[in-house]
Short mmCIF file of C-alpha atoms in Angstrom, two decimals:
data_model
loop_
_atom_site.label_atom_id
_atom_site.label_comp_id
_atom_site.label_asym_id
_atom_site.label_seq_id
_atom_site.Cartn_x
_atom_site.Cartn_y
_atom_site.Cartn_z
CA MET G 1 64.97 -4.32 67.12
CA LYS G 2 64.47 -4.74 71.01
CA ALA G 3 61.26 -5.89 71.16
CA LYS G 4 59.25 -3.45 74.03
CA TYR G 5 56.66 -6.08 74.99
CA ILE G 6 56.86 -9.67 76.04
CA ASN G 7 55.84 -12.36 73.79
CA PRO G 8 52.80 -13.93 75.11
CA TYR G 9 53.83 -17.24 73.82
CA THR G 10 55.64 -17.48 76.90
CA ASP G 11 54.53 -19.14 79.70
CA PHE G 12 55.91 -15.45 81.68
CA GLY G 13 54.07 -13.82 78.55
CA PHE G 14 50.83 -15.60 78.72
CA LYS G 15 49.82 -15.57 82.33
CA LYS G 16 51.03 -12.08 83.11
CA ILE G 17 48.44 -11.33 80.23
CA PHE G 18 45.84 -13.38 81.13
CA GLY G 19 46.55 -15.15 84.58
CA GLU G 20 46.66 -13.26 87.05
CA GLU G 21 44.58 -11.99 89.37
CA ALA G 22 45.04 -8.25 88.35
CA SER G 23 44.25 -9.62 84.49
CA LYS G 24 40.97 -10.69 85.68
CA LEU G 25 39.22 -7.96 83.43
CA LEU G 26 41.60 -9.24 80.22
CA LEU G 27 40.80 -12.53 80.34
CA ILE G 28 37.13 -12.15 80.35
CA ASP G 29 37.30 -9.84 77.42
CA PHE G 30 39.59 -11.86 75.73
CA LEU G 31 36.66 -15.21 76.63
CA ASN G 32 33.87 -13.09 75.87
CA ALA G 33 34.83 -12.61 72.17
CA LEU G 34 35.30 -16.08 72.20
CA LEU G 35 32.02 -17.11 73.61
CA PRO G 36 27.70 -16.85 71.85
CA GLU G 37 26.88 -13.83 73.39
CA LYS G 38 24.18 -16.20 76.06
CA ASN G 39 27.68 -17.33 77.23
CA LYS G 40 29.15 -14.03 78.24
CA ILE G 41 31.10 -14.15 81.58
CA THR G 42 30.76 -11.13 83.90
CA ASP G 43 33.44 -12.72 86.88
CA LEU G 44 35.88 -15.53 86.78
CA THR G 45 37.61 -16.91 90.33
CA PHE G 46 40.75 -18.36 89.52
CA LYS G 47 41.51 -22.26 90.49
CA ASN G 48 44.45 -24.51 91.34
CA THR G 49 46.35 -25.06 88.00
CA GLU G 50 47.02 -28.59 89.45
CA GLN G 51 44.81 -31.11 88.98
CA LEU G 52 45.32 -34.44 90.20
CA GLY G 53 43.60 -38.03 89.71
CA GLU G 54 41.98 -39.59 92.78
CA VAL G 55 43.97 -42.23 92.87
CA ASP G 56 47.99 -42.07 93.09
CA ILE G 57 47.73 -43.80 89.55
CA ASP G 58 46.31 -41.48 88.45
CA ARG G 59 47.60 -39.07 86.12
CA LYS G 60 47.90 -35.17 86.89
CA ALA G 61 47.45 -32.05 84.50
CA ILE G 62 49.16 -28.52 84.75
CA TYR G 63 46.93 -26.16 83.20
CA ASP G 64 48.18 -22.61 82.09
CA ILE G 65 45.30 -21.28 83.17
CA TYR G 66 41.84 -22.35 85.30
CA CYS G 67 39.31 -20.85 86.30
CA GLU G 68 35.17 -20.91 86.77
CA ASN G 69 32.80 -18.36 85.85
CA ASP G 70 30.01 -16.63 88.61
CA LYS G 71 27.84 -19.90 87.37
CA GLY G 72 29.93 -22.44 87.93
CA GLU G 73 31.50 -22.72 84.91
CA LYS G 74 34.97 -24.21 84.57
CA PHE G 75 37.38 -22.66 82.13
CA ILE G 76 40.46 -24.61 81.11
CA VAL G 77 42.86 -22.48 78.56
CA GLU G 78 46.09 -23.80 77.31
CA LEU G 79 48.99 -22.01 75.45
CA GLN G 80 50.14 -24.73 72.88
CA LYS G 81 53.59 -23.80 72.03
CA ALA G 82 54.66 -26.45 69.37
CA LYS G 83 53.24 -29.56 67.94
CA GLN G 84 53.48 -32.54 69.66
CA ASN G 85 51.75 -35.95 69.73
CA TYR G 86 48.68 -36.54 71.00
CA PHE G 87 47.68 -33.13 72.09
CA LYS G 88 43.96 -33.12 71.11
CA GLU G 89 44.07 -36.05 73.49
CA ARG G 90 45.57 -34.50 76.20
CA THR G 91 42.84 -31.79 75.55
CA ILE G 92 40.10 -34.25 76.08
CA PHE G 93 42.13 -35.60 79.20
CA TYR G 94 42.42 -32.29 80.85
CA SER G 95 38.13 -31.75 80.50
CA THR G 96 38.15 -35.23 82.52
CA PHE G 97 39.10 -33.38 85.95
CA PRO G 98 36.66 -30.49 85.76
CA ILE G 99 33.93 -32.77 84.87
CA ARG G 100 35.11 -35.70 88.10
CA GLU G 101 35.56 -32.78 90.21
CA GLN G 102 31.81 -32.33 90.39
CA ALA G 103 31.02 -35.20 91.89
CA GLU G 104 28.88 -34.74 95.43
CA ARG G 105 29.32 -36.91 98.26
CA GLY G 106 25.73 -39.20 98.31
CA GLU G 107 22.79 -38.38 96.24
CA TRP G 108 23.45 -36.43 93.41
CA ASN G 109 21.40 -36.14 90.21
CA TYR G 110 24.18 -35.76 87.96
CA ASN G 111 23.58 -31.99 86.97
CA LEU G 112 27.21 -30.76 85.79
CA LYS G 113 28.38 -27.41 85.11
CA ALA G 114 29.35 -26.47 81.84
CA VAL G 115 33.27 -27.45 80.99
CA TYR G 116 34.68 -25.15 78.24
CA CYS G 117 38.41 -26.55 77.11
CA ILE G 118 40.08 -23.09 74.66
CA GLY G 119 43.48 -24.40 73.41
CA ILE G 120 45.83 -21.36 71.43
CA LEU G 121 47.96 -22.94 69.44
CA ASP G 122 50.74 -21.55 67.48
CA PHE G 123 50.97 -24.44 64.85
CA THR G 124 48.43 -25.70 62.80
CA PHE G 125 46.16 -29.15 62.20
CA ALA G 126 47.32 -29.54 58.89
CA ASP G 127 50.76 -30.85 60.19
CA TYR G 128 48.01 -33.87 61.74
CA GLU G 129 46.22 -36.40 59.67
CA HIS G 130 41.65 -35.70 59.02
CA ALA G 131 42.58 -31.95 59.34
CA PRO G 132 40.02 -30.04 59.56
CA GLN G 133 39.57 -27.21 56.71
CA LYS G 134 42.74 -25.30 55.90
CA ASN G 135 43.26 -21.92 56.87
CA GLU G 136 40.39 -21.67 59.22
CA VAL G 137 41.43 -20.07 62.45
CA VAL G 138 38.59 -21.44 65.19
CA HIS G 139 37.44 -24.70 65.52
CA THR G 140 34.80 -24.77 67.87
CA ILE G 141 33.73 -28.45 68.45
CA LYS G 142 31.34 -30.07 70.69
CA LEU G 143 29.87 -34.23 71.10
CA LYS G 144 27.81 -34.66 67.97
CA ASN G 145 25.45 -37.45 66.84
CA GLN G 146 24.99 -39.12 63.06
CA ASN G 147 22.71 -36.53 62.08
CA GLY G 148 25.15 -33.62 62.98
CA GLN G 149 23.30 -32.14 65.95
CA VAL G 150 24.46 -31.60 69.51
CA PHE G 151 24.26 -34.36 72.19
CA TYR G 152 26.15 -32.51 74.46
CA ASP G 153 26.56 -28.96 75.00
CA LYS G 154 27.82 -28.45 78.24
CA LEU G 155 31.98 -29.78 77.04
CA THR G 156 33.27 -27.26 74.44
CA TYR G 157 36.12 -27.41 72.85
CA ILE G 158 37.35 -24.28 71.21
CA TYR G 159 40.84 -24.34 68.89
CA LEU G 160 42.89 -21.19 68.02
CA GLU G 161 45.54 -22.00 64.58
CA MET G 162 47.48 -18.41 65.57
CA PRO G 163 49.80 -18.87 62.38
CA ASN G 164 46.32 -19.02 60.04
CA PHE G 165 45.20 -15.27 61.30
CA GLY G 166 46.74 -13.00 58.71
CA LYS G 167 44.01 -10.23 58.78
CA ALA G 168 46.24 -6.17 58.80
CA GLU G 169 45.22 -4.13 61.01
CA THR G 170 42.80 -2.31 58.85
CA GLU G 171 40.52 -5.52 58.33
CA LEU G 172 39.81 -5.82 62.30
CA ALA G 173 36.56 -6.53 62.41
CA THR G 174 35.49 -8.54 65.70
CA ARG G 175 36.29 -8.22 68.74
CA LEU G 176 38.30 -11.94 68.75
CA ASP G 177 40.02 -10.00 65.45
CA LYS G 178 41.48 -7.84 67.72
CA TRP G 179 42.77 -10.73 70.41
CA LEU G 180 44.44 -12.51 67.63
CA TYR G 181 45.70 -9.82 65.93
CA PHE G 182 47.22 -8.68 69.47
CA ILE G 183 48.51 -12.03 70.70
CA LYS G 184 49.74 -12.62 67.42
CA ASN G 185 52.14 -9.54 66.94
CA LEU G 186 52.57 -8.14 70.22
CA GLU G 187 55.99 -8.79 70.27
CA ASP G 188 56.32 -6.81 66.74
CA PHE G 189 55.05 -3.68 68.26
CA GLN G 190 56.45 -0.77 69.37
CA SER G 191 54.11 1.36 69.63
CA ILE G 192 50.37 0.85 70.59
CA PRO G 193 48.48 0.99 67.35
CA ALA G 194 44.95 3.03 67.11
CA ILE G 195 42.85 0.40 66.69
CA PHE G 196 43.30 -0.90 70.60
CA ALA G 197 42.10 2.83 72.28
CA ASP G 198 40.46 1.19 74.80
CA GLU G 199 40.61 0.15 78.39
CA VAL G 200 41.29 -3.46 78.63
CA PHE G 201 43.27 -3.58 75.52
CA ALA G 202 45.47 0.08 77.22
CA GLN G 203 45.47 -2.15 80.44
CA ALA G 204 46.66 -5.07 78.23
CA PHE G 205 49.59 -3.03 76.93
CA GLU G 206 50.70 -1.80 79.83
CA LYS G 207 50.99 -5.41 81.71
CA ALA G 208 53.23 -6.43 78.71
CA GLU G 209 55.60 -3.67 78.74
CA LEU G 210 58.93 -4.82 79.02
CA ALA G 211 59.85 -1.77 81.26
CA ASN G 212 56.93 -2.06 83.60
CA LEU G 213 59.03 -5.59 84.93
CA GLY G 214 61.10 -5.63 87.62
CA PRO G 215 64.00 -7.37 87.91
CA VAL G 216 62.69 -10.66 89.58
CA GLU G 217 59.84 -10.85 86.99
CA LEU G 218 62.52 -10.11 84.05
CA ASP G 219 64.57 -13.17 84.56
CA LYS G 220 61.69 -14.84 84.73
CA TYR G 221 60.55 -13.94 81.29
CA GLU G 222 64.01 -14.00 79.83
CA SER G 223 64.40 -17.57 81.34
CA SER G 224 60.85 -18.43 79.74
CA LEU G 225 61.74 -16.91 76.44
CA LYS G 226 65.08 -19.18 75.89
CA ILE G 227 62.85 -22.04 76.65
CA TYR G 228 60.15 -20.95 74.52
CA ARG G 229 62.71 -21.20 71.94
CA ASP G 230 64.69 -24.45 72.42
CA LEU G 231 61.36 -26.00 73.12
CA LYS G 232 60.21 -24.64 69.44
CA GLY G 233 63.25 -25.49 68.06
CA VAL G 234 63.72 -28.72 68.75
CA ILE G 235 60.67 -30.38 68.17
CA ASP G 236 59.73 -28.37 65.22
CA THR G 237 62.65 -30.49 63.78
CA ALA G 238 61.95 -33.52 64.80
CA PHE G 239 58.19 -33.37 63.68
CA ASP G 240 60.61 -31.96 60.06
CA GLU G 241 62.83 -35.43 60.29
CA GLY G 242 59.81 -37.16 60.75
CA LYS G 243 60.32 -38.00 63.69
CA LEU G 244 56.22 -38.17 65.05
CA GLU G 245 57.10 -40.81 67.54
CA GLY G 246 60.71 -39.92 68.48
CA LYS G 247 59.73 -38.50 72.07
CA LEU G 248 62.15 -39.91 73.87
CA GLU G 249 64.97 -37.98 71.70
CA VAL G 250 62.80 -34.78 71.65
CA ALA G 251 62.94 -34.69 75.83
CA LYS G 252 66.18 -35.62 76.25
CA ALA G 253 67.54 -32.84 73.86
CA LEU G 254 65.08 -30.59 75.72
CA LYS G 255 66.21 -31.98 78.87
CA GLU G 256 69.72 -31.42 77.66
CA SER G 257 68.95 -27.70 77.07
CA GLY G 258 67.81 -27.17 80.57
CA VAL G 259 64.23 -27.31 80.21
CA SER G 260 62.03 -28.11 83.48
CA GLY G 261 60.36 -31.42 83.58
CA GLU G 262 56.83 -29.91 83.69
CA VAL G 263 57.76 -28.59 80.52
CA ILE G 264 58.72 -31.33 78.86
CA SER G 265 55.76 -33.40 80.28
CA LYS G 266 53.27 -31.09 78.25
CA ALA G 267 55.56 -30.54 75.60
CA THR G 268 55.91 -34.90 74.95
CA GLY G 269 53.81 -36.13 77.21
CA LEU G 270 55.71 -38.55 78.97
CA SER G 271 55.22 -39.40 82.57
CA ASP G 272 57.90 -37.69 85.51
CA ASP G 273 59.26 -41.13 85.22
CA GLU G 274 59.72 -41.44 81.73
CA ILE G 275 61.54 -38.06 81.95
CA LYS G 276 63.86 -38.82 84.65
CA ARG G 277 65.35 -42.09 82.70
CA LEU G 278 66.46 -39.76 80.35
#
């Protein structure tokens, strides 16, 4: 059966739903479903998703979505489509940019605004050593001391293991449940389930409907969908065959499939120069 809605795991689909100015209400609603009541967001401003190091030798970071709320708190939202080496390290590396950009010239008291890094994972931690509790969907991580007490509460990592979310429509109890069900099943919907009968989700389905895309956007989506399938297939195969260290092999296969250097870099952690030499 032909899909009616976009695949939200593609770069195009994810940014269409959450990363456009017209999608701000959707992103705010999704983030508020993740955050505690005291941290609720009332407004967001989208920021440049490309972050450069302070000197030439520093690597750059390219986020899927980077935004700031009305209190100056920073939010990085990343869609992780396939397993890769050091993906947790990359999240931590990315979090250093919104921390460092807060530095002020001259006298400054180091009073930082909070930073949140949110990763939506199309795979599970079970593929890695020291995996958290199996079958959990949401992992909220802060810096803690040896007694489990929060040492610093302004840096938060939230990982969502989407394959572990298996609730049926009748089991959805929270706003977050609805968003996770929406993301995981969107491409398979042929009509809007009754549980999504509110203004926010009505807008989300409207933005996600393929019939509402113009020819240029549709071409971009088809290209993004091909990249998603190639990327996931190649990397999953490499992991299944035990080639966790075979980043060059994975990168070469992706390059031969026509995947852009930017996407390859994000998937493998290789530099632009390393990819060009393949």
